[in-house]
Amino acid sequence: DALNRHMKTHSDKDHECSRCHKTFNRKDALNRYVRMHEQRRAQREYTCNICGEVFRNIFPLQAHQHDVHQVGRGKRTKLPTRRAKRQRTDEPEPTRSSTRVNEGASTSAVVNEGPQPFPQDPLLPPSNLPSQLHREHWRAIRTRQSRGNRVQDWYNYRLSSLNMGQLVNDIDRIFEDQSTVFKLNLSFGFVLFNNETEQMQYHHPSANNNRVFDSPFQINNRDDLVQVRTALENIDIHEWANKQRPNSKWIVMDITNVTFYVTKLRDHPIGRSVRLPKYVLENPAIVSLDCDKNTGLPYEDKLCFFRCLALHRGCHSKNLERDTQHFYEQYDDSDDFDGVTLEELPELEKLFELNIYVYRLTELHDEDDATTSFVAQLIQRSHRRYANSMYLNLYDVENSESLKPTRANLRGDSSSHFPGGVYKVPQSIFDLLADEGIEIPEDLKYFPYRATFDFECYFKRETEHPRNTAKLTWEAEHIPLSVSVCSNVPGYDQPKCFVSSGSTSEMIQQFVEYLVKISQESYVLLLDLFADVFRQIEERVNQASENEEVDEPNSEEQLAECPMGLDNEEREVSDGEVVGDEVNEDEAEKTHPLEKLVEKLELYLMELPVIGFISGKYDINAAKNPFFSYLVKHEQVKFVIKRNNNHMCLKTQHLKFLDITNYLAPGFSYEQFLKAYECSQTKGYFPYEWVDSLGKLNNPTLPPRETFHSNLSGTDITEEQYEYCERVWNEQNMKTFRDFLVWYNNLDVVPFLEAVQKMSNFWQERNIDMFKDGVSVPGLTMKYLFSNIPDTYFSLFSDKDKDMYYTMKDNNVGGPSIIFNRYHEEGKTSIRKEEMRAKGKESKPCKNVVGYDANALYLWAIMQNMPTGQYTRRLEEDGFKKRWSGKMAIECLEWKANQRRIQIRHEYNNTEKRIGTRRLPVDGFHAESQTVFQFHGSLIVYFILLGCYWHGHNCQLNEGKEVNEKRDKPMKELLEETKRNSAYITKQGFNLVECWECEWRDMKKRNSALQRFIATHLRRPLDKLKTMTKQSIINAVKNDKLFGCVECDIHVPESLREYFKEMCPIFKNTEIRREDIGEFMKSYAEENNIMPRPRRSLIGSMIGKKIMLATPLLKWYLEHGLEVTHVYQIVEYTPKPCFKPFGDAVSDARRAGDADPSKAIIADTMKLVGN
C-alpha cells in the first residue's frame, strides 16, 4: 500500500480532453472518454436548416441563425408567464453633444462619446520640486491616468495644495469621462519625515491598503456625487495620513498626490461559455458549472445564473437541467434571451426572495517584478434582507460560477462573521486524526526533515543602463551565479552546489528538480514511519463500513438542531444554511472522514520545508522570473504569502519555501545566527564586487586581498582572514575560482542546517513544530500561547450580540503620548512656575530631567486577569436581567468531567464533535490514553444530554404533549429518532453515556455534591441576581464581584478637576477642533493650515459619554473619586490570569540568560516571543 501511494506521486495528469479539458493519467482512459463524447454528441445534435452547421444545443443554434443569417430565432412553444421581458440595450445611446449625462433614465447610466483628453505632467521631474525624494518618486506623483480598461480605471493628480475645490472639480471631470455606472474610491500619496533620523519616506496611494473610504461610493448619476463631496469635506486628510504612519516619530510633511479609482459596473450578461482558468477549476471552494456533469460537454446556453440558483436551492450538480429550466421560465418567456445582467439582479432577488452578492476575481500585475496575483472584488452588493443569500463570481466578465454560500469564500473584501462559540487555534493533521480516534506517537508529530538553500549573485555592471535617469544611476544588476542546497534527508545530507553556465533558467531547473527529489525521498521514508498509522486508519474505515447501516442521511433539521439546546430555546437556522460544519450529504453517505484525513496526511508528509536566510527578500527576488516560471509549469503552486516585496512563504505540492529571518529578531545577521547557536562551522569570505561576469570563475588563482573590499559596506578582510582563504584554497586543491565559489556557497547551507535544527529543538520542547505550525514568530507564539491553557476558553460574539463587537472596537484606545512641559533645562527653568506665582509662592528651579520607560509592560498586562468563559450580558432596557450566552448542558458535561477527572470537549469550550459518515453531532466528546487508543480500538466516550422536549421523552416535563410544535413532529417520532441515533453511535464502536433533562433537573435538586460543584466552579457572584440597578453594579465593581466591561457615563467632579488637570484621566477618541487645543496651538494651526476641520484624535478628558470601560479601570476611577451617572449595559466574564505561566516563562528565561551566557540564545528567543 505504501508503494502504491508513493507511485501516485510520479503520475501526472498530462492527457487532456480538447472539448471539456478534463485530464487523465493514461492515454487509453482519455480515448475512452473521447469516444463517450462522440456517442453523446450523436444522440443530441441541432442542425441549421440554412447552412447545415451542427450544434449540440438549441441556444447556440438560435444565436447562429440570428447573427449569421439575420433571421429570427427558432420559436419555442411555451405557456405565457407572469412577467414580460423588459427591453435592454447593451450599447450606449448616441449623443448629440460631446458629453452628456442621462440623469432621468431608470438605469441612471452615464454615457458619452468616449475618452476625452486629460492633462498629463511631463515624464521628467521639474526643477522646482521641494526635495530629492519628490524627484525620485515623480513617476508616482505626476498627473497621469489609466483609462479605457475593462474593469477599473485610475486617475492620478498632483496636488499643489489640499484644495477641496480642486478635488471636487477632478471628480466632476472623472464623472463626465464615464460611460457606465461606476464605483469610486480614492487614496493619497504623502511624504513622511522622521524627527529623530531626519529621514523622509514616500507612501504611495493604494486601492487596497490605504484607501480613504472603507466602502466605495456607487455613482449612478450626477446627484450621487453630492455624497462624495460631503464625505471629502468631512475628512481631515492630514489626520488620515497620520494614521498611516509607522509610529509617532514620523510626521506628515506633504500631501503630494491623489489617485481616484473607478470600478465600472457594466450591464454584464452572465453565463456565456468560456474556458475557465485552472485556478478556478481546481479550487475546492468553487462549484465550476463549466460543463454538463452527465455528458461532459461544455454549456453553450446562457442559463448559468439559473443553474447556480438550482444548485443553491439544493439540486445535485448532475440533475440541474429540469429545475434550471423551471426557474428560467419563471423569469423569462422570450426567444431572444441573452443572459441575466447585473442590472436585473434586484428583480431576481425579489422574484426568488434571496440576497445576491456578485464578486469577480481580478488579476493584479506588479509592474516591477512582472508577477500576477488574484484578488476578489465586490461588484454588486445586495440591498435586501432576505434570510437566504447566494454568492456569485464573475469570470472573464461573461461567465459566472456559483460559490458555496460561506463567508470563508469572500476573499478580498472584508466581511464580518459572528459565529459564536469559542476561539480555538487551527487544528493540525494530528489533532484531526486524534479527533477520529487515531493517536500518533509523540516522536512522529514533528516533521524530521528539511533543506536549506542559498543563492550567490554576481554584479553585472553597465555604464549606460537602460533605466538610468538624470537623477538616478543603476550601479549593477544582481544576476544569480550559484545556489547551494543541503538537507538532513539520508542520501542527500551532503551539500550540492549548482553553478550557472550562462542560463539562469537551467540552473533554477536543476535546483528545483533536486529539491523535489529530496522531498520525494523524505516522503518515502516517512511513509515507512507512518505505515502503522495508515494501517490503523484502514482498519478503522473498514470497521466503520461493516457497522454502517443504510439509513436515511441526516436531514437539514437534524444537522442544524443542536442536542445541547435545552430550556425550550429555539435554535434560529437561516434558510439554506447548515449550522456548524458544512456537510455535503451525498459525500457524507459515502466517505468516512478518515479517508479525507488520509489525503491531508499524505500532503503533509509530501511537503518538505526549504529554508533560506533573507531568502524572501533577496534570493527569491534575485531569481524571481525563472524561478516562478518553472514552478508554475512543473509544480502545483498552492499559495504565496507576500508582505510588500518579501515572500514569507511559498508552498507547492512538494516544497514549502520559508525565510528563517521571519523567526528571528530584526537585525540578526547570518554570522550572528550561527554564533548564537554555536555552530561548528562559520561563514566564509567572498569578493562580491570583483565577480562581475561568469568569466571570473575560470580564474586559476585566488584574487588579491584588495578585491575582497566592499564599497557598499566600506569593509575589508584582515590579513589573517585572507590567509585563511589561501589555506582553504591549497588544502582543498582548488583549480579555479569556481571551486572557491562552491566552497563558499556550501558554507552558507551546512552550518545553517545545524543552526536550524537547534532552533527547531527549542520549539519542539514547547510542543511546536516550527516549520509546519507557522511561517513566522507571531504564528508560533499564538499557538504556544493558546495550547498551554487547556482549561480556559474565550467566547466569540454571536450574531445577536454583534453590536458588542462594534461597541468594544469603537472604544479601544491606544497609549497616550502626553507632553506636560514643552521645555525644561537644568538650572534655567522652574517647576510649575505659573502655578506657584498664582499661589504667591516661589517656584523651585529644575535640577534634573528624568525619563521613565516601562520594562515589559505588555508582558505584565497579559499576565493579569483575562475575560474568559461564556459571557453574561445585562442591558438597561431589560432592567439588567441576566442574558446568558451558555446552555444548561455545560453544567452536566462539566460535572461528568469533574467526576471522571477528564476533560470533555463540547460546543462551549471547543467545537462540536460529529461522528461517522453521517457526521452526527453530539454534545460531549473525550478520548482515553493513547496506548489503549492505539491498540485496543476506540475507547471514546460520548456524552449526550437529551432535552426532553426536543427528543420526545415521555416524562413529567412533556406531560400531555403529543406533538413538538417547534419541530412540527409527533413526540413518538422524535423519541424513535433519538433511539436510532443512540444505536448508530454504539454501533460505530463508541461507549455512550446518556442523561435526560428531567433526570438532570432532579439530580440538581437532590445531589448536594453537585450543588456545591455548580456553586463553586460554574456560578459567578452575580448569577443569583435576576435584576440589577446602577448602584448595585457600581458596588459590584468596587467589591470585585463584577469582572468584564461596563458601558456608562462618567466624569470627574468639579472638586477634583484641579487635582487631575495635568493629566486628564479619561482617554477616548473624539473629534477635536482648533478651539479645543489652546490659543498658542490654535494660532500655529491657523498659520500652517492645520486642522481646518475637526480631527478625530486620542485625548485625555474629564468626561466620558457612553464609554465602554474594563472593570479594573472603572474600579480605579471610582476609588479616585470619579462619578458614574448612567449605566447602559454590562458584560460579565470569568476572571482568570491564564497567560501568567507564559509571562513567567519569558521572564525566567531572560533572567537565566543574564545569569548564564550559555543560555543567552534561549533568553533572546523568549524575549522575541514575549514581544
PDB file of N, CA and C in Angstrom, residues 30 241 356 535 972:
ATOM      1  N   LEU A  30      -8.195   8.513 -21.666  1.00  0.00           N
ATOM      2  CA  LEU A  30      -8.636   9.672 -22.432  1.00  0.00           C
ATOM      3  C   LEU A  30      -9.386   9.236 -23.686  1.00  0.00           C
ATOM      4  N   ALA A 241      -3.666  60.753   6.911  1.00  0.00           N
ATOM      5  CA  ALA A 241      -2.269  60.375   6.651  1.00  0.00           C
ATOM      6  C   ALA A 241      -1.534  60.043   7.937  1.00  0.00           C
ATOM      7  N   ILE A 356     -28.472  38.503  -3.374  1.00  0.00           N
ATOM      8  CA  ILE A 356     -27.471  38.079  -4.352  1.00  0.00           C
ATOM      9  C   ILE A 356     -26.284  39.032  -4.279  1.00  0.00           C
ATOM     10  N   ARG A 535      -2.196   1.824   8.612  1.00  0.00           N
ATOM     11  CA  ARG A 535      -2.872   0.549   8.868  1.00  0.00           C
ATOM     12  C   ARG A 535      -4.026   0.747   9.843  1.00  0.00           C
ATOM     13  N   LYS A 972     -43.584  10.844  19.650  1.00  0.00           N
ATOM     14  CA  LYS A 972     -43.146   9.451  19.478  1.00  0.00           C
ATOM     15  C   LYS A 972     -42.107   9.342  18.364  1.00  0.00           C
TER      16      LYS A 972
END
